Short mmCIF file of C-alpha atoms in Angstrom, two decimals:
data_model
loop_
_atom_site.label_atom_id
_atom_site.label_comp_id
_atom_site.label_asym_id
_atom_site.label_seq_id
_atom_site.Cartn_x
_atom_site.Cartn_y
_atom_site.Cartn_z
CA UNK A 159 27.51 21.49 -20.13
CA UNK A 160 24.34 19.62 -21.22
CA UNK A 161 24.46 15.83 -20.99
CA UNK A 162 22.43 13.76 -23.44
CA UNK A 163 21.16 10.27 -22.75
CA UNK A 164 20.86 8.07 -25.82
CA UNK A 165 17.94 5.67 -25.88
CA UNK A 166 16.98 3.08 -28.48
CA UNK A 167 13.31 2.26 -28.92
CA UNK A 168 11.92 -1.10 -29.98
CA UNK A 169 11.66 0.17 -33.55
CA UNK A 170 15.37 0.97 -33.70
CA UNK A 171 15.06 4.77 -33.55
CA UNK A 172 17.46 6.67 -31.34
CA UNK A 173 16.11 9.09 -28.76
CA UNK A 174 18.19 11.70 -26.97
CA UNK A 175 16.82 13.13 -23.71
CA UNK A 176 18.89 15.87 -22.12
CA UNK A 177 19.23 16.08 -18.36
CA UNK A 178 17.26 19.35 -18.49
CA UNK A 179 14.34 17.61 -20.23
CA UNK A 180 14.36 14.76 -17.71
CA UNK A 181 14.44 17.10 -14.71
CA UNK A 182 11.67 19.23 -16.25
CA UNK A 183 9.52 16.14 -16.85
CA UNK A 184 9.90 14.82 -13.30
CA UNK A 185 9.37 18.26 -11.81
CA UNK A 186 6.17 18.90 -13.78
CA UNK A 187 4.85 15.43 -12.96
CA UNK A 188 5.54 15.52 -9.24
CA UNK A 189 4.51 19.15 -8.76
CA UNK A 190 1.27 18.40 -10.58
CA UNK A 191 0.49 15.56 -8.17
CA UNK A 192 1.48 17.72 -5.20
CA UNK A 193 -0.80 20.49 -6.47
CA UNK A 194 -3.70 18.04 -6.77
CA UNK A 195 -3.19 16.79 -3.22
CA UNK A 196 -2.74 20.27 -1.76
CA UNK A 197 -5.90 21.64 -3.36
CA UNK A 198 -7.94 18.44 -2.98
CA UNK A 199 -8.16 17.78 -6.70
CA UNK A 200 -8.27 14.30 -8.30
CA UNK A 201 -4.84 12.72 -8.68
CA UNK A 202 -5.57 11.93 -12.30
CA UNK A 203 -5.95 15.66 -12.95
CA UNK A 204 -2.66 16.50 -11.26
CA UNK A 205 -0.88 13.72 -13.14
CA UNK A 206 -2.13 14.81 -16.55
CA UNK A 207 0.40 17.67 -17.20
CA UNK A 208 3.35 15.30 -16.70
CA UNK A 209 1.79 12.70 -18.98
CA UNK A 210 1.10 15.29 -21.70
CA UNK A 211 4.67 16.60 -21.44
CA UNK A 212 6.06 13.05 -21.73
CA UNK A 213 3.97 12.40 -24.85
CA UNK A 214 5.13 15.73 -26.29
CA UNK A 215 8.80 14.88 -25.64
CA UNK A 216 8.36 11.45 -27.24
CA UNK A 217 6.68 13.01 -30.29
CA UNK A 218 9.42 15.62 -30.56
CA UNK A 219 11.97 12.79 -30.72
CA UNK A 220 10.16 11.20 -33.66
CA UNK A 221 8.12 8.49 -31.93
CA UNK A 222 4.96 7.85 -33.97
CA UNK A 223 1.56 8.37 -32.36
CA UNK A 224 0.59 4.74 -33.00
CA UNK A 225 3.70 3.53 -31.17
CA UNK A 226 2.95 5.84 -28.23
CA UNK A 227 -0.61 4.49 -28.02
CA UNK A 228 0.66 0.91 -28.22
CA UNK A 229 3.18 1.49 -25.42
CA UNK A 230 0.53 3.17 -23.28
CA UNK A 231 -1.84 0.24 -23.76
CA UNK A 232 0.83 -2.20 -22.63
CA UNK A 233 1.53 -0.02 -19.60
CA UNK A 234 -2.16 0.03 -18.64
CA UNK A 235 -2.37 -3.74 -19.15
CA UNK A 236 0.36 -4.25 -16.53
CA UNK A 237 -1.82 -2.59 -13.90
CA UNK A 238 -5.15 -4.00 -15.13
CA UNK A 239 -5.19 -6.75 -12.49
CA UNK A 240 -4.82 -4.23 -9.69
CA UNK A 241 -7.42 -1.94 -11.27
CA UNK A 242 -9.97 -4.77 -11.26
CA UNK A 243 -9.16 -5.68 -7.66
CA UNK A 244 -9.46 -2.08 -6.52
CA UNK A 245 -12.73 -1.83 -8.46
CA UNK A 246 -14.09 -4.79 -6.48
CA UNK A 247 -12.72 -3.48 -3.17
CA UNK A 248 -15.00 -0.50 -3.68
CA UNK A 249 -17.96 -2.93 -3.49
CA UNK A 250 -16.57 -5.21 -0.76
CA UNK A 251 -16.84 -2.94 2.28
CA UNK A 252 -20.35 -1.59 1.52
CA UNK A 253 -21.80 -5.07 0.91
CA UNK A 254 -20.16 -6.48 4.04
CA UNK A 255 -21.60 -3.59 6.02
CA UNK A 256 -25.10 -4.04 4.63
CA UNK A 257 -24.93 -7.78 5.34
CA UNK A 258 -24.09 -7.07 8.99
CA UNK A 259 -20.65 -8.65 8.65
CA UNK A 260 -18.64 -5.56 9.62
CA UNK A 261 -20.72 -4.79 12.72
CA UNK A 262 -20.54 -8.37 13.90
CA UNK A 263 -16.76 -8.51 13.40
CA UNK A 264 -16.40 -5.26 15.35
CA UNK A 265 -18.60 -6.54 18.18
CA UNK A 266 -16.62 -9.76 18.51
CA UNK A 267 -13.33 -7.87 18.43
CA UNK A 268 -14.40 -5.40 21.11
CA UNK A 269 -15.59 -8.27 23.28
CA UNK A 270 -12.06 -9.61 23.73
CA UNK A 271 -10.34 -6.25 24.35
CA UNK A 272 -9.67 -5.75 28.08
CA UNK A 273 -8.28 -2.54 29.64
CA UNK A 274 -5.24 -4.28 31.16
CA UNK A 275 -3.89 -5.04 27.67
CA UNK A 276 -5.69 -2.34 25.71
CA UNK A 277 -2.76 -1.14 23.58
CA UNK A 278 -1.55 -4.65 22.75
CA UNK A 279 -5.00 -5.96 21.89
CA UNK A 280 -5.79 -2.84 19.84
CA UNK A 281 -2.71 -3.59 17.74
CA UNK A 282 -3.59 -7.28 17.36
CA UNK A 283 -7.28 -6.68 16.52
CA UNK A 284 -6.34 -3.99 13.99
CA UNK A 285 -3.75 -6.36 12.51
CA UNK A 286 -6.35 -9.12 12.19
CA UNK A 287 -8.91 -6.83 10.51
CA UNK A 288 -6.36 -5.37 8.12
CA UNK A 289 -5.19 -8.79 6.97
CA UNK A 290 -8.82 -9.63 6.09
CA UNK A 291 -9.82 -6.27 4.59
CA UNK A 292 -6.45 -5.46 3.01
CA UNK A 293 -6.84 -1.72 3.59
CA UNK A 294 -5.59 0.57 6.35
CA UNK A 295 -8.34 3.14 5.83
CA UNK A 296 -11.10 0.52 5.83
CA UNK A 297 -9.65 -1.12 8.94
CA UNK A 298 -9.38 2.15 10.85
CA UNK A 299 -12.90 3.09 9.80
CA UNK A 300 -14.37 -0.28 10.81
CA UNK A 301 -12.49 -1.04 14.03
CA UNK A 302 -10.46 2.08 14.74
CA UNK A 303 -13.39 4.40 15.40
CA UNK A 304 -15.14 2.18 17.99
CA UNK A 305 -11.85 1.25 19.69
CA UNK A 306 -10.79 4.90 19.84
CA UNK A 307 -14.21 5.81 21.27
CA UNK A 308 -13.71 3.16 23.96
CA UNK A 309 -10.21 4.48 24.71
CA UNK A 310 -11.51 8.03 25.12
CA UNK A 311 -14.30 6.78 27.41
CA UNK A 312 -11.70 5.03 29.57
CA UNK A 313 -9.39 8.09 29.45
CA UNK A 314 -6.52 6.22 27.79
CA UNK A 315 -3.81 8.19 25.90
CA UNK A 316 -5.33 8.69 22.44
CA UNK A 317 -1.95 9.05 20.70
CA UNK A 318 -0.82 5.59 21.88
CA UNK A 319 -4.10 3.93 20.91
CA UNK A 320 -3.97 5.63 17.51
CA UNK A 321 -0.36 4.50 17.02
CA UNK A 322 -1.30 0.89 17.89
CA UNK A 323 -4.33 0.90 15.58
CA UNK A 324 -2.46 2.47 12.67
CA UNK A 325 0.45 0.05 13.13
CA UNK A 326 -1.94 -2.89 12.96
CA UNK A 327 -3.80 -1.38 10.01
CA UNK A 328 -0.59 -1.10 7.99
CA UNK A 329 0.28 -4.74 8.57
CA UNK A 330 -2.53 -5.73 6.24
CA UNK A 331 -2.22 -2.70 3.96
CA UNK A 332 1.37 -3.77 3.26
CA UNK A 333 1.17 -7.56 3.64
CA UNK A 334 -2.34 -8.88 3.01
CA UNK A 335 -2.93 -10.68 -0.31
CA UNK A 336 -6.23 -8.76 -0.39
CA UNK A 337 -4.45 -5.41 -0.36
CA UNK A 338 -4.51 -3.50 -3.65
CA UNK A 339 -1.13 -1.96 -2.76
CA UNK A 340 0.34 -5.43 -2.14
CA UNK A 341 -1.06 -6.59 -5.47
CA UNK A 342 0.25 -3.48 -7.22
CA UNK A 343 3.78 -4.06 -5.92
CA UNK A 344 3.72 -7.71 -7.06
CA UNK A 345 2.54 -6.71 -10.54
CA UNK A 346 5.05 -3.86 -10.75
CA UNK A 347 8.12 -5.96 -10.00
CA UNK A 348 6.70 -8.99 -11.88
CA UNK A 349 6.60 -11.45 -9.01
CA UNK A 350 3.84 -13.72 -7.73
CA UNK A 351 1.93 -12.63 -4.64
CA UNK A 352 2.94 -15.86 -2.91
CA UNK A 353 6.66 -15.23 -3.45
CA UNK A 354 6.30 -11.61 -2.42
CA UNK A 355 4.46 -12.58 0.77
CA UNK A 356 7.21 -15.07 1.59
CA UNK A 357 9.94 -12.49 0.88
CA UNK A 358 8.33 -10.03 3.31
CA UNK A 359 7.75 -12.64 6.02
CA UNK A 360 11.13 -12.27 7.77
CA UNK A 361 10.81 -8.59 8.56
CA UNK A 362 7.03 -8.86 8.98
CA UNK A 363 7.32 -11.38 11.82
CA UNK A 364 10.12 -9.40 13.47
CA UNK A 365 8.12 -6.16 13.30
CA UNK A 366 4.94 -7.78 14.66
CA UNK A 367 6.81 -9.38 17.58
CA UNK A 368 8.57 -6.07 18.24
CA UNK A 369 5.18 -4.32 18.16
CA UNK A 370 3.61 -6.74 20.65
CA UNK A 371 6.52 -6.28 23.05
CA UNK A 372 6.43 -2.51 22.59
CA UNK A 373 2.69 -2.19 23.31
CA UNK A 374 2.87 -4.69 26.18
CA UNK A 375 5.48 -2.49 27.85
CA UNK A 376 3.25 0.55 27.32
CA UNK A 377 0.30 -1.39 28.80
CA UNK A 378 2.33 -2.15 31.92
CA UNK A 379 3.53 1.44 32.21
CA UNK A 380 0.23 3.25 31.64
CA UNK A 381 -2.44 0.74 32.69
CA UNK A 382 -0.94 -1.21 35.57
CA UNK A 383 -3.24 0.44 38.13
CA UNK A 384 -6.38 0.21 36.01
CA UNK A 385 -8.93 -2.09 37.64
CA UNK A 386 -12.25 -1.46 35.88
CA UNK A 387 -13.37 -4.30 33.65
CA UNK A 388 -14.83 -3.33 30.31
CA UNK A 389 -16.44 -5.49 27.67
CA UNK A 390 -18.89 -4.79 24.92
CA UNK A 391 -22.16 -6.65 24.53
CA UNK A 392 -22.37 -9.13 21.67
CA UNK A 393 -25.84 -10.13 20.62
CA UNK A 394 -27.43 -12.10 17.81
CA UNK A 395 -24.23 -13.68 16.52
CA UNK A 396 -24.85 -15.51 13.26
CA UNK A 397 -22.45 -17.72 11.33
CA UNK A 398 -24.23 -16.63 8.14
CA UNK A 399 -22.97 -13.07 8.60
CA UNK A 400 -19.41 -14.39 8.67
CA UNK A 401 -19.82 -16.15 5.30
CA UNK A 402 -18.46 -13.28 3.12
CA UNK A 403 -15.00 -13.16 4.81
CA UNK A 404 -14.93 -16.93 5.32
CA UNK A 405 -15.58 -17.59 1.62
CA UNK A 406 -13.03 -14.96 0.63
CA UNK A 407 -10.32 -16.47 2.82
CA UNK A 408 -11.07 -20.07 1.83
CA UNK A 409 -10.99 -19.31 -1.89
CA UNK A 410 -7.61 -17.59 -1.54
CA UNK A 411 -6.26 -20.51 0.52
CA UNK A 412 -7.55 -22.94 -2.13
CA UNK A 413 -5.71 -20.86 -4.77
CA UNK A 414 -8.70 -19.59 -6.69
CA UNK A 415 -8.09 -16.33 -8.52
CA UNK A 416 -8.50 -13.46 -6.09
CA UNK A 417 -10.87 -11.72 -8.51
CA UNK A 418 -13.26 -14.67 -8.30
CA UNK A 419 -12.92 -14.70 -4.51
CA UNK A 420 -13.91 -11.04 -4.32
CA UNK A 421 -16.84 -11.50 -6.71
CA UNK A 422 -18.28 -14.48 -4.79
CA UNK A 423 -17.81 -12.77 -1.42
CA UNK A 424 -19.58 -9.65 -2.69
CA UNK A 425 -22.39 -11.75 -4.21
CA UNK A 426 -22.97 -13.60 -0.90
CA UNK A 427 -22.94 -10.31 1.00
CA UNK A 428 -25.51 -8.83 -1.43
CA UNK A 429 -27.75 -11.89 -0.94
CA UNK A 430 -27.49 -11.63 2.86
CA UNK A 431 -28.26 -7.91 2.68
CA UNK A 432 -31.48 -8.50 0.73
CA UNK A 433 -32.55 -11.38 3.00
CA UNK A 434 -31.88 -9.18 6.05
CA UNK A 435 -34.35 -6.61 4.76
CA UNK A 436 -32.05 -4.11 3.06
CA UNK A 437 -33.91 -2.36 0.25
CA UNK A 438 -32.53 -3.03 -3.22
CA UNK A 439 -32.11 0.66 -4.01
CA UNK A 440 -30.34 1.24 -0.67
CA UNK A 441 -27.92 -1.56 -1.56
CA UNK A 442 -27.28 -0.09 -5.01
CA UNK A 443 -26.80 3.35 -3.46
CA UNK A 444 -24.19 1.99 -1.03
CA UNK A 445 -22.37 0.29 -3.90
CA UNK A 446 -22.11 3.64 -5.65
CA UNK A 447 -21.63 6.06 -2.74
CA UNK A 448 -20.08 3.71 -0.16
CA UNK A 449 -20.81 3.79 3.57
CA UNK A 450 -20.31 6.98 5.53
CA UNK A 451 -17.38 6.56 7.93
CA UNK A 452 -16.33 3.28 6.32
CA UNK A 453 -15.66 4.19 2.71
CA UNK A 454 -15.91 2.12 -0.43
CA UNK A 455 -18.26 2.79 -3.30
CA UNK A 456 -17.51 3.23 -6.98
CA UNK A 457 -18.05 6.99 -6.76
CA UNK A 458 -15.06 7.18 -4.43
CA UNK A 459 -12.97 4.84 -6.55
CA UNK A 460 -13.36 5.63 -10.24
CA UNK A 461 -11.01 8.62 -10.24
CA UNK A 462 -8.36 6.53 -8.48
CA UNK A 463 -8.89 3.80 -11.09
CA UNK A 464 -8.37 6.37 -13.84
CA UNK A 465 -5.22 7.55 -12.08
CA UNK A 466 -3.90 3.99 -11.94
CA UNK A 467 -4.55 3.55 -15.65
CA UNK A 468 -2.88 6.89 -16.49
CA UNK A 469 0.07 6.08 -14.21
CA UNK A 470 0.42 2.71 -15.97
CA UNK A 471 0.50 4.42 -19.37
CA UNK A 472 2.97 7.03 -18.11
CA UNK A 473 5.22 4.38 -16.62
CA UNK A 474 5.03 2.35 -19.83
CA UNK A 475 6.45 5.30 -21.76
CA UNK A 476 9.09 5.99 -19.11
CA UNK A 477 10.19 2.37 -19.12
CA UNK A 478 10.16 1.54 -22.84
CA UNK A 479 11.66 4.86 -23.89
CA UNK A 480 14.12 4.54 -20.96
CA UNK A 481 13.68 8.19 -20.07
CA UNK A 482 15.10 8.05 -16.53
CA UNK A 483 16.66 4.60 -16.51
CA UNK A 484 20.07 5.89 -17.60
CA UNK A 485 20.14 8.36 -14.72
CA UNK A 486 19.29 5.60 -12.25
CA UNK A 487 21.78 3.20 -13.84
CA UNK A 488 24.54 5.77 -13.42
CA UNK A 489 23.55 6.26 -9.79
CA UNK A 490 23.43 2.52 -9.18
CA UNK A 491 26.63 1.79 -11.11
CA UNK A 492 28.84 2.57 -8.11
CA UNK A 493 26.89 0.17 -5.86
CA UNK A 494 28.77 -2.96 -4.92
CA UNK A 495 26.58 -4.46 -2.20
CA UNK A 496 22.96 -5.11 -1.32
CA UNK A 497 23.31 -2.66 1.57
CA UNK A 498 24.26 0.19 -0.77
CA UNK A 499 21.44 -0.64 -3.16
CA UNK A 500 18.96 -0.94 -0.29
CA UNK A 501 19.82 2.52 0.99
CA UNK A 502 19.68 4.01 -2.52
CA UNK A 503 16.30 2.39 -3.21
CA UNK A 504 14.93 3.73 0.08
CA UNK A 505 16.27 7.23 -0.60
CA UNK A 506 14.73 7.22 -4.09
CA UNK A 507 11.33 5.98 -2.92
CA UNK A 508 11.29 8.45 -0.02
CA UNK A 509 12.05 11.29 -2.40
CA UNK A 510 9.20 10.27 -4.69
CA UNK A 511 6.84 9.91 -1.70
CA UNK A 512 7.73 13.36 -0.37
CA UNK A 513 6.65 14.97 -3.62
CA UNK A 514 4.02 12.57 -4.92
CA UNK A 515 2.17 12.39 -1.57
CA UNK A 516 0.51 9.07 -2.38
CA UNK A 517 1.24 5.34 -2.24
CA UNK A 518 0.67 4.34 -5.85
CA UNK A 519 3.22 6.46 -7.70
CA UNK A 520 6.22 5.51 -5.48
CA UNK A 521 5.41 1.82 -5.97
CA UNK A 522 5.20 2.10 -9.75
CA UNK A 523 8.18 4.42 -10.33
CA UNK A 524 10.54 2.80 -7.81
CA UNK A 525 9.60 -0.75 -8.76
CA UNK A 526 9.94 -0.40 -12.52
CA UNK A 527 13.06 1.77 -12.30
CA UNK A 528 15.01 -0.53 -9.96
CA UNK A 529 13.69 -3.86 -11.27
CA UNK A 530 16.34 -4.53 -13.92
CA UNK A 531 19.25 -3.66 -11.63
CA UNK A 532 18.02 -5.76 -8.70
CA UNK A 533 17.05 -8.69 -10.93
CA UNK A 534 20.57 -8.82 -12.40
CA UNK A 535 22.44 -8.60 -9.07
CA UNK A 536 20.15 -10.10 -6.44
CA UNK A 537 16.52 -11.19 -6.80
CA UNK A 538 13.04 -9.77 -7.22
CA UNK A 539 12.22 -11.16 -3.78
CA UNK A 540 14.87 -8.94 -2.19
CA UNK A 541 13.48 -5.90 -4.01
CA UNK A 542 9.98 -6.84 -2.80
CA UNK A 543 11.26 -6.96 0.79
CA UNK A 544 13.02 -3.60 0.59
CA UNK A 545 10.07 -1.86 -1.08
CA UNK A 546 7.58 -3.55 1.24
CA UNK A 547 9.53 -2.20 4.20
CA UNK A 548 9.85 1.33 2.84
CA UNK A 549 7.77 2.24 -0.22
CA UNK A 550 4.60 0.76 1.31
CA UNK A 551 5.07 2.58 4.62
CA UNK A 552 6.52 6.03 3.89
CA UNK A 553 3.09 7.29 2.67
CA UNK A 554 1.81 6.66 6.21
CA UNK A 555 4.51 8.88 7.75
CA UNK A 556 4.78 11.88 5.41
CA UNK A 557 2.47 14.54 6.94
CA UNK A 558 1.07 15.76 3.62
CA UNK A 559 0.54 12.29 2.18
CA UNK A 560 -3.08 11.45 1.36
CA UNK A 561 -2.86 8.20 3.32
CA UNK A 562 -1.43 9.95 6.38
CA UNK A 563 -4.11 12.64 6.26
CA UNK A 564 -6.87 10.03 6.03
CA UNK A 565 -5.48 7.97 8.94
CA UNK A 566 -4.99 11.08 11.06
CA UNK A 567 -8.48 12.34 10.30
CA UNK A 568 -10.18 9.03 11.11
CA UNK A 569 -8.31 8.71 14.41
CA UNK A 570 -8.59 12.39 15.31
CA UNK A 571 -4.87 12.45 16.20
CA UNK A 572 -2.13 14.26 14.30
CA UNK A 573 0.71 12.31 12.69
CA UNK A 574 3.25 14.03 14.95
CA UNK A 575 1.40 12.67 17.99
CA UNK A 576 0.80 9.08 16.87
CA UNK A 577 3.96 8.43 14.81
CA UNK A 578 6.28 7.74 17.80
CA UNK A 579 3.86 4.98 18.84
CA UNK A 580 3.25 3.57 15.33
CA UNK A 581 6.22 1.25 15.66
CA UNK A 582 5.35 -0.96 12.67
CA UNK A 583 5.81 1.98 10.31
CA UNK A 584 9.26 3.14 11.38
CA UNK A 585 10.78 -0.13 12.60
CA UNK A 586 10.54 -1.95 9.26
CA UNK A 587 12.90 0.39 7.33
CA UNK A 588 15.48 -0.20 10.07
CA UNK A 589 14.89 -3.96 10.11
CA UNK A 590 15.24 -4.29 6.33
CA UNK A 591 18.56 -2.42 6.46
CA UNK A 592 19.76 -4.92 9.09
CA UNK A 593 18.65 -7.85 6.89
CA UNK A 594 20.48 -6.34 3.91
CA UNK A 595 23.62 -5.92 6.05
CA UNK A 596 23.47 -9.59 7.05
CA UNK A 597 22.96 -10.67 3.43
CA UNK A 598 25.87 -8.46 2.33
CA UNK A 599 28.15 -9.98 4.96
CA UNK A 600 26.99 -13.48 4.02
CA UNK A 601 27.65 -12.77 0.33
CA UNK A 602 31.16 -11.51 1.07
CA UNK A 603 31.91 -14.56 3.21
CA UNK A 604 30.89 -16.88 0.38
CA UNK A 605 33.04 -14.90 -2.05
CA UNK A 606 36.08 -15.18 0.25
CA UNK A 607 35.53 -18.92 0.72
CA UNK A 608 35.23 -19.49 -3.02
CA UNK A 609 38.53 -17.69 -3.58
#
């Protein structure tokens, strides 16, 4: 028997999407993205068939073309802030590199890493870099490669070092206010970055402390008999070369708009690059092509920006036409506790990640689909915590995910080797379940006392 879901649009028209149409739409969309990832095609290309099918279904239900365009524009507008930030991130790493900032930060970081605490310090240094850069790939490229080279020279287990570096890199990728993924999640669930950061802080601190203990134990087990002292040489340190990250951090602390912080930091880095003797055309070339081994550059970003815009338009149609919301509402209807909803949200986002193989789509689809339910029963902050501890991390664990492939390639270690030692990735889903259990118990206690 075919089930029909009745949906009312803003104009008062009634749309009926059958379960077959919904399943077909999701299948075409997710298979298209999977095809793009598998055959190394742009995500925007793989996403296009699902978007076209969605527009076709809306048209077949009588939605006017002008209304479809209007809804799509509103969907793109919701992600415009993240698009601009990601656009600037493409310029940030190349300009910092040309200014000498990246190399100086790496040199200082390597100076304080000692063999006796190599795993622990690798995690901490990677954590520090990722909170500044806001990107796991950029962090691993900047600090991961030299640290891994040092580990190989000292004959340390590469899978443990890779796990420590990737764990630290995902701290910032998930938590840093400079992270485009962090910004995207905040925009998606309509919460301020400050509130989202605070909501994630409980499990973040627990996971970091757990990581430090974990890597300290591994240090004691593997490196207790290591006696050689290693330190890198640091020469020609200049406070001027630290100005780009210092200005960026200060402007964020002083609550300037993050877009302005990025722009000023990039401008200072460009000025330092020119004064340090970098040719103007070399600087422009790095802004377009990025830096080999580090990334960045508009040429490597514009297709992702197009994908974000298309995903925003697609999600706008899904949300305002309520294509899949009824299915999710029915699934969530039987939930009577935060624990149940936490598990269901994590199952849904894992399912999307397994097929979508990227970080952006799970954030958008899970966030917008679960927002109304969580807002009515709990809070947006709780949803931010749950998604921060699952949706932001699953793309770093799924073997065919783009993010996993990039991390594995940079480190030269397969995901199956480093994942057992990447404790930040797999401990947070467990920790957030524990927090939800405690909140469920607390809620029931209050209910009993009130009765």
